[in-house]
Amino acid sequence: MLLRLAEGDTPGTLGHARAVAEEVVTHPDLVEVLVDALAHDEEGLRNRAAIALDRAARHDPRPLAPFAGALLDAAEADRPGGALRRLLPLLLSRVPFDVESAHRLVDHAAHWLRTEPSAVRANALDALVAVVHQHPSLLERVRPSVEAALDHPAPSVRARARRQCARLDRLTEAD
């Protein structure tokens, strides 16, 4: 599977990520191979592994659950790779976290919101709000970051911030 992901003309090509994602959907035990590939030395392979994981997780995110810590470790490792960096917050938004890991995610998402390109920032908002849904006690810690993104210069970040603020509002209304 890694050899197929390694194939491609340039590091930015999808290569066989789509086919690998389909294989992972039918054999969820292969998720571990892709999660391990997020730490590979080759940037193109890391990117295509992230793409395949994202595609498979859109179909069913449950196989990612045992790898929440490894995904968080990959995010904190801050490796180069545009697709990897863009998709890690989305992958993290799909997994359950214990309280300690939830705090780590909130800390790292704050880093993304300060330093990363707009696509990563927008996806970081998804991860923040997802973790608040799991751990409502983090609401007051997360809300200022999400609301601050309402003034971001990038329209994509502002739009995502509006959507995520609405989700936070619904969460507080439900209480």
CSV table of C-alpha atoms in Angstrom, one decimal, residues 13-164:
chain,number,residue,atom,x,y,z
A,13,THR,CA,-0.1,14.6,-7.1
A,14,LEU,CA,-2.8,12.4,-5.7
A,15,GLY,CA,-1.1,9.3,-7.0
A,16,HIS,CA,-3.0,6.3,-5.8
A,17,ALA,CA,-4.5,7.9,-2.7
A,18,ARG,CA,-8.1,7.5,-4.0
A,19,ALA,CA,-7.7,3.7,-4.6
A,20,VAL,CA,-5.9,3.3,-1.2
A,21,ALA,CA,-8.8,5.1,0.5
A,22,GLU,CA,-11.3,2.7,-1.1
A,23,GLU,CA,-9.2,-0.2,0.1
A,24,VAL,CA,-9.1,1.2,3.6
A,25,VAL,CA,-12.8,1.6,3.6
A,26,THR,CA,-13.2,-2.1,2.9
A,27,HIS,CA,-10.4,-3.1,5.2
A,28,PRO,CA,-10.4,-0.6,8.2
A,29,ASP,CA,-7.4,-2.4,9.8
A,30,LEU,CA,-5.2,-0.7,7.2
A,31,VAL,CA,-5.8,2.7,8.9
A,32,GLU,CA,-2.8,2.0,11.1
A,33,VAL,CA,-0.5,1.8,8.0
A,34,LEU,CA,-1.7,5.2,6.8
A,35,VAL,CA,-1.4,6.8,10.3
A,36,ASP,CA,2.2,5.5,10.5
A,37,ALA,CA,2.8,7.0,7.0
A,38,LEU,CA,2.0,10.4,8.3
A,39,ALA,CA,5.5,10.3,9.9
A,40,HIS,CA,7.3,9.1,6.8
A,41,ASP,CA,10.5,10.9,5.6
A,42,GLU,CA,9.0,11.5,2.2
A,43,GLU,CA,6.7,14.6,2.1
A,44,GLY,CA,4.8,13.3,-0.9
A,45,LEU,CA,4.0,10.0,0.8
A,46,ARG,CA,2.9,11.9,4.0
A,47,ASN,CA,0.6,14.1,1.9
A,48,ARG,CA,-1.0,11.2,0.0
A,49,ALA,CA,-1.4,9.2,3.2
A,50,ALA,CA,-3.3,12.2,4.7
A,51,ILE,CA,-5.5,12.4,1.6
A,52,ALA,CA,-6.3,8.7,1.7
A,53,LEU,CA,-7.0,8.9,5.4
A,54,ASP,CA,-9.3,11.9,4.9
A,55,ARG,CA,-11.2,10.2,2.1
A,56,ALA,CA,-11.6,7.0,4.1
A,57,ALA,CA,-12.7,8.9,7.2
A,58,ARG,CA,-15.3,10.8,5.3
A,59,HIS,CA,-16.9,7.4,4.6
A,60,ASP,CA,-16.5,6.1,8.2
A,61,PRO,CA,-14.4,7.9,10.9
A,62,ARG,CA,-14.7,5.2,13.5
A,63,PRO,CA,-11.5,3.3,12.5
A,64,LEU,CA,-9.6,6.5,13.3
A,65,ALA,CA,-10.6,6.4,17.0
A,66,PRO,CA,-7.8,4.2,18.3
A,67,PHE,CA,-5.3,6.5,16.6
A,68,ALA,CA,-6.4,9.9,18.1
A,69,GLY,CA,-3.1,10.2,20.0
A,70,ALA,CA,-1.0,9.3,17.0
A,71,LEU,CA,-2.9,11.9,14.9
A,72,LEU,CA,-2.3,14.5,17.6
A,73,ASP,CA,1.4,13.5,17.7
A,74,ALA,CA,1.6,14.0,13.9
A,75,ALA,CA,0.0,17.4,14.2
A,76,GLU,CA,2.4,18.4,17.0
A,77,ALA,CA,5.4,17.2,14.9
A,78,ASP,CA,4.6,20.0,12.5
A,79,ARG,CA,6.1,18.2,9.5
A,80,PRO,CA,6.2,19.9,6.1
A,81,GLY,CA,3.4,18.9,3.6
A,82,GLY,CA,0.6,21.0,2.4
A,83,ALA,CA,-2.1,18.3,2.3
A,84,LEU,CA,-0.9,16.8,5.6
A,85,ARG,CA,-1.1,20.1,7.4
A,86,ARG,CA,-4.4,21.0,5.8
A,87,LEU,CA,-6.1,17.7,6.6
A,88,LEU,CA,-4.8,16.9,10.1
A,89,PRO,CA,-7.2,19.3,11.8
A,90,LEU,CA,-10.1,17.6,9.9
A,91,LEU,CA,-8.9,14.1,10.8
A,92,LEU,CA,-8.6,15.3,14.4
A,93,SER,CA,-12.2,16.7,14.3
A,94,ARG,CA,-13.4,13.1,13.6
A,95,VAL,CA,-11.9,11.3,16.6
A,96,PRO,CA,-12.8,11.1,20.3
A,97,PHE,CA,-10.4,12.5,22.8
A,98,ASP,CA,-9.8,12.0,26.5
A,99,VAL,CA,-9.6,15.3,28.5
A,100,GLU,CA,-5.8,15.5,28.5
A,101,SER,CA,-5.6,15.0,24.8
A,102,ALA,CA,-8.5,17.5,24.2
A,103,HIS,CA,-6.4,20.1,26.0
A,104,ARG,CA,-3.4,19.2,23.8
A,105,LEU,CA,-5.6,19.6,20.7
A,106,VAL,CA,-6.9,23.0,21.9
A,107,ASP,CA,-3.3,24.2,22.5
A,108,HIS,CA,-2.1,23.0,19.1
A,109,ALA,CA,-5.2,24.5,17.4
A,110,ALA,CA,-4.3,27.8,18.9
A,111,HIS,CA,-0.9,27.5,17.2
A,112,TRP,CA,-2.6,26.7,13.8
A,113,LEU,CA,-4.8,29.7,14.2
A,114,ARG,CA,-1.8,32.0,14.7
A,115,THR,CA,0.7,30.6,12.2
A,116,GLU,CA,-0.9,28.6,9.4
A,117,PRO,CA,-2.4,29.4,6.0
A,118,SER,CA,-6.1,30.0,5.7
A,119,ALA,CA,-7.1,26.5,4.8
A,120,VAL,CA,-5.4,25.1,7.9
A,121,ARG,CA,-6.9,27.8,10.1
A,122,ALA,CA,-10.4,27.1,8.8
A,123,ASN,CA,-10.0,23.4,9.4
A,124,ALA,CA,-8.6,24.1,12.9
A,125,LEU,CA,-11.9,25.7,13.8
A,126,ASP,CA,-13.6,22.5,13.0
A,127,ALA,CA,-11.3,20.6,15.3
A,128,LEU,CA,-11.8,23.1,18.1
A,129,VAL,CA,-15.6,22.9,18.0
A,130,ALA,CA,-15.6,19.1,17.6
A,131,VAL,CA,-13.6,18.8,20.8
A,132,VAL,CA,-16.0,21.2,22.6
A,133,HIS,CA,-18.8,18.8,21.6
A,134,GLN,CA,-16.9,16.0,23.3
A,135,HIS,CA,-15.8,18.1,26.3
A,136,PRO,CA,-18.2,21.0,26.9
A,137,SER,CA,-16.0,22.2,29.8
A,138,LEU,CA,-13.6,23.6,27.1
A,139,LEU,CA,-16.3,25.9,25.7
A,140,GLU,CA,-15.1,29.1,27.4
A,141,ARG,CA,-11.5,28.3,26.5
A,142,VAL,CA,-12.3,27.7,22.8
A,143,ARG,CA,-15.0,30.3,22.1
A,144,PRO,CA,-12.6,33.4,22.0
A,145,SER,CA,-10.4,31.7,19.4
A,146,VAL,CA,-13.4,30.9,17.2
A,147,GLU,CA,-14.9,34.3,17.6
A,148,ALA,CA,-11.6,36.0,16.8
A,149,ALA,CA,-11.6,34.2,13.5
A,150,LEU,CA,-14.7,36.1,12.5
A,151,ASP,CA,-12.4,39.1,11.8
A,152,HIS,CA,-9.8,37.1,9.8
A,153,PRO,CA,-9.0,38.6,6.4
A,154,ALA,CA,-9.6,35.4,4.5
A,155,PRO,CA,-13.3,34.9,3.6
A,156,SER,CA,-13.0,31.1,4.0
A,157,VAL,CA,-11.8,31.5,7.6
A,158,ARG,CA,-14.6,34.0,8.4
A,159,ALA,CA,-17.2,31.8,6.8
A,160,ARG,CA,-16.1,28.8,8.8
A,161,ALA,CA,-15.9,30.8,12.0
A,162,ARG,CA,-19.5,31.9,11.5
A,163,ARG,CA,-20.6,28.3,11.0
A,164,GLN,CA,-18.6,27.1,14.0
